Amino acid sequence: MVITPLKDGPNQVAGGVVVQDPDGNVIKEASTVYLCRCGFSQDAPLCDGSHRRNNWSSAFR
Ligand code: FES
């Protein structure tokens, strides 16, 4: 697994990933997922593109 914080965007997690909720239910299973780090996603923990609409910057994160 490789985690890459994308400039002004989500954390890209590549290499085979299972994202689960706190109860262990699978939210998404994929070779690559994008996890929100801006806090605006309506589909958290996944990125839904809201970082772009909010002009979020990763400069200080
Ligand atoms: S990083 Fe994309 S919606 Fe938060």
Short mmCIF file of N, CA and C and ligand atoms in Angstrom, two decimals:
data_model
loop_
_atom_site.label_atom_id
_atom_site.label_comp_id
_atom_site.label_asym_id
_atom_site.label_seq_id
_atom_site.Cartn_x
_atom_site.Cartn_y
_atom_site.Cartn_z
N MET A 1 0.84 -1.18 0.00
CA MET A 1 0.00 0.00 0.00
C MET A 1 0.89 1.24 0.00
N VAL A 2 0.50 2.19 -0.82
CA VAL A 2 1.23 3.45 -0.89
C VAL A 2 0.24 4.59 -0.66
N ILE A 3 0.54 5.49 0.26
CA ILE A 3 -0.32 6.64 0.55
C ILE A 3 0.38 7.90 0.06
N THR A 4 -0.31 8.63 -0.82
CA THR A 4 0.25 9.85 -1.38
C THR A 4 -0.71 11.00 -1.17
N PRO A 5 -0.34 12.00 -0.36
CA PRO A 5 -1.17 13.19 -0.23
C PRO A 5 -1.06 14.02 -1.51
N LEU A 6 -2.17 14.16 -2.22
CA LEU A 6 -2.16 14.91 -3.47
C LEU A 6 -2.24 16.40 -3.20
N LYS A 7 -1.54 17.17 -4.01
CA LYS A 7 -1.53 18.63 -3.82
C LYS A 7 -2.95 19.17 -3.91
N ASP A 8 -3.38 19.88 -2.89
CA ASP A 8 -4.71 20.50 -2.82
C ASP A 8 -5.83 19.48 -3.03
N GLY A 9 -5.60 18.25 -2.59
CA GLY A 9 -6.61 17.21 -2.77
C GLY A 9 -6.51 16.11 -1.73
N PRO A 10 -7.11 14.98 -2.05
CA PRO A 10 -7.21 13.89 -1.07
C PRO A 10 -5.91 13.10 -0.90
N ASN A 11 -5.94 12.18 0.03
CA ASN A 11 -4.88 11.19 0.16
C ASN A 11 -5.20 10.05 -0.79
N GLN A 12 -4.29 9.78 -1.72
CA GLN A 12 -4.44 8.65 -2.62
C GLN A 12 -3.84 7.42 -1.93
N VAL A 13 -4.64 6.37 -1.83
CA VAL A 13 -4.17 5.13 -1.21
C VAL A 13 -4.23 4.05 -2.28
N ALA A 14 -3.07 3.55 -2.66
CA ALA A 14 -2.99 2.60 -3.77
C ALA A 14 -2.34 1.29 -3.32
N GLY A 15 -2.74 0.23 -4.00
CA GLY A 15 -2.10 -1.05 -3.74
C GLY A 15 -3.04 -2.09 -3.17
N GLY A 16 -4.33 -1.86 -3.31
CA GLY A 16 -5.32 -2.80 -2.77
C GLY A 16 -5.78 -2.32 -1.42
N VAL A 17 -7.01 -1.81 -1.35
CA VAL A 17 -7.49 -1.13 -0.14
C VAL A 17 -8.92 -1.56 0.16
N VAL A 18 -9.19 -1.78 1.43
CA VAL A 18 -10.56 -1.97 1.91
C VAL A 18 -10.82 -0.86 2.92
N VAL A 19 -11.86 -0.05 2.66
CA VAL A 19 -12.26 1.00 3.59
C VAL A 19 -13.49 0.51 4.34
N GLN A 20 -13.44 0.53 5.66
CA GLN A 20 -14.54 0.05 6.48
C GLN A 20 -15.05 1.17 7.38
N ASP A 21 -16.34 1.04 7.79
CA ASP A 21 -16.87 1.96 8.80
C ASP A 21 -16.48 1.43 10.18
N PRO A 22 -16.81 2.16 11.24
CA PRO A 22 -16.39 1.73 12.59
C PRO A 22 -16.94 0.37 13.01
N ASP A 23 -18.02 -0.08 12.34
CA ASP A 23 -18.59 -1.39 12.67
C ASP A 23 -18.03 -2.52 11.82
N GLY A 24 -17.09 -2.19 10.94
CA GLY A 24 -16.47 -3.22 10.11
C GLY A 24 -17.19 -3.46 8.79
N ASN A 25 -18.21 -2.66 8.49
CA ASN A 25 -18.90 -2.80 7.20
C ASN A 25 -18.05 -2.18 6.10
N VAL A 26 -17.93 -2.90 4.99
CA VAL A 26 -17.10 -2.42 3.88
C VAL A 26 -17.79 -1.26 3.17
N ILE A 27 -17.10 -0.13 3.11
CA ILE A 27 -17.59 1.05 2.38
C ILE A 27 -17.12 0.98 0.93
N LYS A 28 -15.87 0.58 0.75
CA LYS A 28 -15.32 0.51 -0.60
C LYS A 28 -14.13 -0.43 -0.59
N GLU A 29 -14.01 -1.17 -1.67
CA GLU A 29 -12.86 -2.06 -1.86
C GLU A 29 -12.37 -1.82 -3.28
N ALA A 30 -11.11 -1.43 -3.41
CA ALA A 30 -10.59 -1.09 -4.74
C ALA A 30 -9.08 -1.15 -4.72
N SER A 31 -8.50 -1.11 -5.91
CA SER A 31 -7.04 -1.08 -5.99
C SER A 31 -6.50 0.28 -5.56
N THR A 32 -7.30 1.34 -5.80
CA THR A 32 -6.92 2.70 -5.39
C THR A 32 -8.15 3.43 -4.87
N VAL A 33 -8.02 4.10 -3.73
CA VAL A 33 -9.10 4.93 -3.21
C VAL A 33 -8.54 6.31 -2.88
N TYR A 34 -9.45 7.27 -2.74
CA TYR A 34 -9.06 8.64 -2.42
C TYR A 34 -9.79 9.06 -1.15
N LEU A 35 -9.03 9.32 -0.10
CA LEU A 35 -9.60 9.66 1.20
C LEU A 35 -9.56 11.16 1.42
N CYS A 36 -10.70 11.70 1.80
CA CYS A 36 -10.82 13.15 2.04
C CYS A 36 -9.90 13.59 3.17
N ARG A 37 -9.28 14.71 2.97
CA ARG A 37 -8.51 15.33 4.06
C ARG A 37 -8.83 16.79 4.20
N CYS A 38 -9.83 17.27 3.43
CA CYS A 38 -10.20 18.68 3.54
C CYS A 38 -11.33 18.90 4.54
N GLY A 39 -12.13 17.86 4.78
CA GLY A 39 -13.25 17.98 5.71
C GLY A 39 -14.56 18.40 5.08
N PHE A 40 -14.59 18.63 3.78
CA PHE A 40 -15.82 19.09 3.12
C PHE A 40 -16.62 17.96 2.47
N SER A 41 -16.06 16.78 2.33
CA SER A 41 -16.74 15.69 1.61
C SER A 41 -18.06 15.33 2.26
N GLN A 42 -19.09 15.13 1.43
CA GLN A 42 -20.38 14.63 1.90
C GLN A 42 -20.41 13.11 1.83
N ASP A 43 -19.29 12.52 1.42
CA ASP A 43 -19.19 11.06 1.28
C ASP A 43 -18.00 10.55 2.09
N ALA A 44 -17.66 11.25 3.19
CA ALA A 44 -16.51 10.86 4.00
C ALA A 44 -16.65 9.41 4.48
N PRO A 45 -15.55 8.71 4.54
CA PRO A 45 -14.17 9.18 4.46
C PRO A 45 -13.64 9.32 3.03
N LEU A 46 -14.51 9.07 2.03
CA LEU A 46 -14.05 9.16 0.66
C LEU A 46 -14.13 10.60 0.15
N CYS A 47 -13.23 10.94 -0.75
CA CYS A 47 -13.25 12.25 -1.40
C CYS A 47 -14.40 12.28 -2.41
N ASP A 48 -15.17 13.36 -2.43
CA ASP A 48 -16.24 13.51 -3.42
C ASP A 48 -16.00 14.72 -4.33
N GLY A 49 -14.80 15.28 -4.28
CA GLY A 49 -14.48 16.42 -5.13
C GLY A 49 -14.79 17.76 -4.50
N SER A 50 -15.34 17.77 -3.30
CA SER A 50 -15.70 19.03 -2.65
C SER A 50 -14.51 19.94 -2.39
N HIS A 51 -13.32 19.37 -2.29
CA HIS A 51 -12.12 20.20 -2.05
C HIS A 51 -11.95 21.23 -3.16
N ARG A 52 -12.32 20.84 -4.40
CA ARG A 52 -12.19 21.78 -5.53
C ARG A 52 -13.20 22.91 -5.41
N ARG A 53 -14.46 22.56 -5.12
CA ARG A 53 -15.52 23.58 -5.01
C ARG A 53 -15.24 24.56 -3.89
N ASN A 54 -14.49 24.12 -2.87
CA ASN A 54 -14.18 24.98 -1.73
C ASN A 54 -12.79 25.60 -1.82
N ASN A 55 -12.12 25.40 -2.96
CA ASN A 55 -10.77 25.94 -3.17
C ASN A 55 -9.86 25.59 -2.00
N TRP A 56 -9.97 24.38 -1.52
CA TRP A 56 -9.16 23.95 -0.37
C TRP A 56 -7.68 23.85 -0.79
N SER A 57 -6.82 24.29 0.09
CA SER A 57 -5.39 24.23 -0.17
C SER A 57 -4.71 23.32 0.84
N SER A 58 -3.80 22.53 0.35
CA SER A 58 -3.04 21.63 1.24
C SER A 58 -1.73 22.26 1.68
N ALA A 59 -1.56 23.55 1.43
CA ALA A 59 -0.28 24.21 1.68
C ALA A 59 0.20 24.05 3.12
N PHE A 60 -0.70 24.05 4.08
CA PHE A 60 -0.28 24.01 5.48
C PHE A 60 -0.71 22.74 6.17
N ARG A 61 -1.03 21.69 5.41
CA ARG A 61 -1.48 20.44 6.04
C ARG A 61 -0.54 19.31 5.72
S1 FES B 1 -10.17 16.02 -0.20
FE1 FES B 1 -11.65 15.83 -1.75
S2 FES B 1 -13.51 16.25 -0.76
FE2 FES B 1 -12.02 16.43 0.79
#
